[in-house]
């Protein structure tokens, strides 16, 4: 099946640092999504991207839909302790083929105060 | 609105036992989904439903069954639990199948261990 490769697997950073993570695929996706999951909870949508090249911000978070439609990037600026969690990318290939979201393996982010 | 509610939060099963994971949503969403999340892995789709009475297999349906008798409820059934089914299970719902237009709302998960 389709696979999303997300990197890095984990990050340990100091409060105030910027963070970058990315997701790549061998297949084209028409929608890219970024989710955050906190311990004991389900994922929550952070940013949705709909067009190749699109750059979208949500507060300190910025995500980009790659030009090739095979990758996406998430940046977090000036990290704070509450940014801790697992960040997942997800792609949807075809809106008409059912809700077949493909998820990356996640990036575990730890922020040291 | 409570959103998506899953029960139980935790469960330990013996090999061969059966159980039903409950999921309910009060947002009048047509679409509901069951995912499993294994350590260090992304979410894998088990089954989904596009409306009451209609269900379809996802990526990893073996060993599971679902039913959708009402819009609100989408239970997941494990008939003969196996250690490979040890995982965290998430139920989700959305108004539209077009994820680009509508959010996917997740429950808080059920941690299942099969020993």
Coordinates of N, CA, C and O in Angstrom, one line a residue, chain A residues 1-2 9 31 33 35 37 40-45 48-50 86 88 92 95-106, chain B residues 9 33 35 37 40-45 48 56-59 88 90 94 97-109:
Chain A
X1 N 0.8 -1.2 0.0 CA 0.0 0.0 0.0 C 0.8 1.2 0.0 O 2.1 1.2 0.0
X2 N 0.2 2.4 0.0 CA 0.9 3.6 0.0 C 1.6 3.8 1.4 O 1.2 3.3 2.4
X9 N 12.3 10.6 13.5 CA 11.4 9.8 14.3 C 11.2 10.4 15.7 O 10.1 10.3 16.3
X31 N -4.0 16.0 -0.9 CA -4.2 16.8 0.3 C -3.2 16.3 1.3 O -3.0 15.1 1.4
X33 N -2.1 16.7 5.5 CA -2.6 17.1 6.8 C -1.6 16.9 7.8 O -0.8 15.9 7.7
X35 N -1.2 16.5 12.0 CA -1.9 16.3 13.3 C -0.9 16.3 14.4 O 0.2 15.9 14.3
X37 N -0.7 14.6 18.4 CA -1.3 13.7 19.4 C -0.6 13.9 20.7 O 0.6 13.8 20.8
X40 N -2.5 9.9 25.7 CA -3.8 9.5 26.1 C -5.0 10.2 25.3 O -6.1 10.0 25.7
X41 N -4.6 10.8 24.2 CA -5.6 11.5 23.4 C -5.5 11.1 22.0 O -4.5 10.5 21.5
X42 N -6.6 11.3 21.2 CA -6.5 11.1 19.8 C -5.9 12.3 19.1 O -5.7 13.4 19.6
X43 N -5.5 12.1 17.8 CA -4.8 13.2 17.1 C -5.8 14.3 16.8 O -7.0 14.1 16.7
X44 N -5.2 15.5 16.8 CA -6.0 16.7 16.6 C -5.4 17.4 15.3 O -4.2 17.6 15.3
X45 N -6.2 17.8 14.4 CA -5.8 18.5 13.2 C -5.1 19.8 13.5 O -5.7 20.7 14.2
X48 N -4.2 21.9 7.4 CA -4.5 21.2 6.2 C -4.0 21.9 4.9 O -4.1 23.2 4.9
X49 N -3.5 21.2 4.0 CA -2.9 21.8 2.8 C -3.6 21.2 1.6 O -3.7 20.0 1.5
X50 N -4.0 22.0 0.6 CA -4.8 21.5 -0.5 C -4.2 21.7 -1.9 O -4.7 21.1 -2.8
X86 N 3.3 13.9 19.7 CA 3.7 13.2 18.5 C 3.0 13.9 17.4 O 1.8 14.1 17.4
X88 N 1.9 13.9 13.4 CA 1.7 13.0 12.3 C 1.4 13.7 11.1 O 0.6 14.7 11.1
X92 N -4.1 12.4 1.7 CA -5.3 11.8 1.1 C -5.1 11.9 -0.4 O -4.8 13.0 -1.0
X95 N -10.1 12.2 -3.3 CA -11.2 12.5 -2.5 C -12.4 11.6 -2.8 O -13.3 11.4 -2.0
X96 N -12.4 11.1 -4.0 CA -13.6 10.3 -4.4 C -13.5 8.8 -4.2 O -14.4 8.1 -4.4
X97 N -12.3 8.4 -3.6 CA -12.1 7.0 -3.5 C -12.3 6.5 -2.0 O -11.9 5.5 -1.7
X98 N -13.0 7.3 -1.3 CA -13.2 6.9 0.1 C -12.2 7.6 1.0 O -11.2 8.1 0.5
X99 N -12.4 7.6 2.3 CA -11.6 8.3 3.2 C -10.3 7.5 3.4 O -10.2 7.0 4.5
X100 N -9.5 7.4 2.5 CA -8.2 6.6 2.6 C -7.1 7.5 3.0 O -6.2 7.8 2.2
X101 N -7.1 8.0 4.2 CA -6.0 8.8 4.7 C -4.8 7.8 5.0 O -5.0 6.8 5.7
X102 N -3.7 8.2 4.6 CA -2.4 7.4 4.9 C -1.6 8.3 5.9 O -1.4 9.4 5.6
X103 N -1.3 7.6 7.0 CA -0.5 8.4 8.0 C 0.9 8.0 8.0 O 1.3 6.9 7.7
X104 N 1.8 9.0 8.3 CA 3.2 8.8 8.6 C 3.4 8.1 9.9 O 2.4 8.0 10.7
X105 N 4.6 7.7 10.3 CA 4.9 7.0 11.5 C 4.9 7.9 12.7 O 4.9 7.5 13.8
X106 N 5.0 9.2 12.5 CA 5.0 10.1 13.6 C 6.4 10.6 14.0 O 7.4 9.9 13.8
Chain B
X9 N -11.6 2.7 28.0 CA -10.3 3.4 27.8 C -9.2 2.4 27.8 O -8.2 2.5 27.1
X33 N -14.9 5.9 11.3 CA -13.8 5.1 11.0 C -13.2 4.5 12.3 O -13.3 5.0 13.4
X35 N -9.4 3.1 13.5 CA -8.0 3.0 13.2 C -7.3 2.2 14.4 O -7.8 2.3 15.5
X37 N -3.3 2.0 16.2 CA -2.0 2.6 16.2 C -1.1 1.8 17.0 O -1.3 1.5 18.2
X40 N 5.3 3.5 17.4 CA 6.2 3.9 16.4 C 5.6 3.9 15.0 O 6.4 4.0 14.0
X41 N 4.3 3.6 14.9 CA 3.7 3.5 13.6 C 2.6 4.5 13.5 O 2.1 5.0 14.5
X42 N 2.3 4.9 12.3 CA 1.1 5.7 12.0 C -0.2 4.9 12.2 O -0.2 3.8 12.6
X43 N -1.3 5.6 12.0 CA -2.6 5.0 12.2 C -2.9 4.2 10.9 O -2.7 4.6 9.8
X44 N -3.5 3.0 11.2 CA -3.9 2.1 10.0 C -5.4 2.0 10.1 O -6.0 1.7 11.1
X45 N -6.0 2.2 8.9 CA -7.5 2.1 8.9 C -8.0 0.7 8.9 O -7.5 -0.2 8.1
X48 N -14.3 1.4 7.8 CA -15.0 2.6 7.8 C -16.4 2.5 7.4 O -16.8 1.4 6.8
X56 N -17.3 -0.7 5.1 CA -16.3 -1.2 4.1 C -15.0 -1.4 4.8 O -14.7 -0.8 5.8
X57 N -14.2 -2.3 4.2 CA -12.9 -2.6 4.8 C -11.9 -1.5 4.5 O -11.9 -0.9 3.5
X58 N -11.0 -1.4 5.5 CA -9.9 -0.5 5.3 C -8.6 -1.3 5.0 O -8.7 -2.3 4.3
X59 N -7.5 -0.8 5.5 CA -6.2 -1.4 5.2 C -5.9 -2.7 5.9 O -5.3 -3.6 5.4
X88 N -3.5 0.4 20.3 CA -4.4 1.5 20.7 C -5.3 1.7 19.5 O -4.9 1.9 18.4
X90 N -8.4 3.8 17.7 CA -9.1 5.1 17.7 C -10.3 5.1 16.8 O -10.2 4.6 15.6
X94 N -16.3 12.1 10.6 CA -16.3 13.3 9.8 C -17.7 13.5 9.1 O -18.4 12.5 8.9
X97 N -16.8 12.9 3.4 CA -15.7 12.0 3.0 C -14.5 12.8 2.4 O -13.4 12.3 2.3
X98 N -14.8 14.0 2.1 CA -13.7 14.9 1.6 C -12.9 15.5 2.7 O -13.3 16.6 3.2
X99 N -11.9 14.9 3.1 CA -11.1 15.3 4.3 C -10.6 16.7 4.1 O -10.4 17.5 5.0
X100 N -10.4 17.1 2.9 CA -9.9 18.5 2.6 C -10.9 19.5 3.0 O -10.5 20.7 3.3
X101 N -12.2 19.2 3.1 CA -13.2 20.1 3.5 C -13.6 20.0 4.9 O -14.1 20.9 5.5
X102 N -13.5 18.8 5.5 CA -14.0 18.6 6.8 C -12.9 18.0 7.7 O -12.2 17.1 7.2
X103 N -13.0 18.3 8.9 CA -12.0 17.7 9.9 C -12.4 16.3 10.2 O -13.5 15.9 10.1
X104 N -11.4 15.5 10.5 CA -11.6 14.2 11.1 C -11.5 14.3 12.6 O -10.5 14.8 13.1
X105 N -12.6 14.0 13.3 CA -12.6 14.1 14.7 C -12.3 12.8 15.3 O -13.0 11.8 15.0
X106 N -11.3 12.7 16.2 CA -10.9 11.5 16.8 C -11.4 11.3 18.3 O -11.5 12.3 19.0
X107 N -11.7 10.1 18.7 CA -11.9 9.8 20.1 C -10.6 9.8 20.8 O -9.5 9.9 20.2
X108 N -10.7 9.5 22.1 CA -9.4 9.5 22.9 C -8.7 8.2 23.0 O -7.7 8.1 23.6
X109 N -9.3 7.2 22.3 CA -8.6 5.9 22.2 C -8.9 4.8 23.2 O -9.4 5.1 24.3

